[in-house]
Short mmCIF file of C-alpha atoms in Angstrom, two decimals:
data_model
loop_
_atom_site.label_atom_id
_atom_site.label_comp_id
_atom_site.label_asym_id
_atom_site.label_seq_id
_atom_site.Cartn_x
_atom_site.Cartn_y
_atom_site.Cartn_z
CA UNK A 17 0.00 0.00 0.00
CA UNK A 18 2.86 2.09 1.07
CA UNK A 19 4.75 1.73 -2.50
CA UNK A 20 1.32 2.60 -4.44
CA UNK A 21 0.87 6.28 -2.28
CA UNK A 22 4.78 6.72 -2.87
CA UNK A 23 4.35 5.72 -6.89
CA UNK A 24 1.10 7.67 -7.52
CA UNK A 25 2.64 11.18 -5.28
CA UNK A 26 5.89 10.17 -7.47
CA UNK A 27 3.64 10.05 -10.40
CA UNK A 28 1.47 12.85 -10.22
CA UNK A 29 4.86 14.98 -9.76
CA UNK A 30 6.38 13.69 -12.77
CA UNK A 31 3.52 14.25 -14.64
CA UNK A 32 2.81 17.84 -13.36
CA UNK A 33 6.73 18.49 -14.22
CA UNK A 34 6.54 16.84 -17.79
CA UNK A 35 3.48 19.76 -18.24
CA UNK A 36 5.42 22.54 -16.56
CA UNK A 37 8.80 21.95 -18.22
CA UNK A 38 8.00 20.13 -21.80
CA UNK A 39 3.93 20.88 -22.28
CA UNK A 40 2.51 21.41 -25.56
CA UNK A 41 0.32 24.06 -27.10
CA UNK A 42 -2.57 23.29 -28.40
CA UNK A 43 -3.59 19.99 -29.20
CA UNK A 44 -1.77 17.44 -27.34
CA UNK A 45 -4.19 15.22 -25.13
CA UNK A 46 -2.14 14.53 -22.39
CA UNK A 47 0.00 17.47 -21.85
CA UNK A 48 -1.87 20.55 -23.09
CA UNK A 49 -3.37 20.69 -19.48
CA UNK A 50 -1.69 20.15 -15.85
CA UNK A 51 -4.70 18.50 -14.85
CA UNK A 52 -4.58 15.61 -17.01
CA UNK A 53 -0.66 14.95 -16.91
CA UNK A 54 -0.82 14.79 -13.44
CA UNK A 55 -3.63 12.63 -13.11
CA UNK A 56 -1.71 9.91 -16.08
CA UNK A 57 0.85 10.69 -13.64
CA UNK A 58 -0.25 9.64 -10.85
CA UNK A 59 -2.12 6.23 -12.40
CA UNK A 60 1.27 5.28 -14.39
CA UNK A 61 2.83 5.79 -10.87
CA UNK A 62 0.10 3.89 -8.64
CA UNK A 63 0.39 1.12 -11.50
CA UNK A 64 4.23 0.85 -11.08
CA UNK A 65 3.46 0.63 -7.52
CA UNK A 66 1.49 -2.18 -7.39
CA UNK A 67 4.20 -3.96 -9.54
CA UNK A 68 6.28 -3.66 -7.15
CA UNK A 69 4.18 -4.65 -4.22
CA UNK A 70 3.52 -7.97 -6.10
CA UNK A 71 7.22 -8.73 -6.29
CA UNK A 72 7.97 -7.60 -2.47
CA UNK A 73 5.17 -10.28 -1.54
CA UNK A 74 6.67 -13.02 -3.92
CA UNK A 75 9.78 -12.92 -2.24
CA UNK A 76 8.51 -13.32 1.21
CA UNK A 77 6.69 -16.48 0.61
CA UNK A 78 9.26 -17.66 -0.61
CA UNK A 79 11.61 -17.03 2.11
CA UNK A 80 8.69 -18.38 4.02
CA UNK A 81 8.49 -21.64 2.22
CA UNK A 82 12.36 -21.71 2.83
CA UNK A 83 12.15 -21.44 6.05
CA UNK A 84 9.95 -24.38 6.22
CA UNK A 85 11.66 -26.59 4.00
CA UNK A 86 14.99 -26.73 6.38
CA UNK A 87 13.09 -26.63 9.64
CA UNK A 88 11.55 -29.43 8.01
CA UNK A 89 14.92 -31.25 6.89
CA UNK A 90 16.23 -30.63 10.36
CA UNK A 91 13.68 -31.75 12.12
CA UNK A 92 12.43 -28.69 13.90
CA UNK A 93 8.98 -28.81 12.27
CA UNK A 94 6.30 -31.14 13.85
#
């Protein structure tokens, strides 16, 4: 949860700089107004969040299962 507030503040930075500094005049969709590069900012941020979180949570169950596995091929596990 932590990593998706982080991505989409991250985000919605980025995207409000990307206006501020690059922009366009006129007709560009995305960048023509601060209000919607910030907001694809912030979802292309809370989206590389959550791909993160899903690796992070991978990893521990794994360790986990590790953990098992030699308790188990010491002995320690009933």
């Amino acid at each position: 949860m932590k990593l998706c507030i982080i991505g989409g503040l991250a985000g919605g930075a980025i995207g409000y700089a990307y206006f501020y500094f690059i922009g366009c005049n006129g007709a560009c969709a995305i960048t023509a107004n601060p209000l919607s590069s910030t907001i694809y900012g912030i979802v292309f941020g809370l989206l590389i969040g959550a791909i993160f979180k899903k690796d992070i949570k991978k990893a521990d169950d794994k360790n986990k299962a590790d953990i098992i596995v030699e308790n188990d091929s010491i002995g320690l596990e009933g």
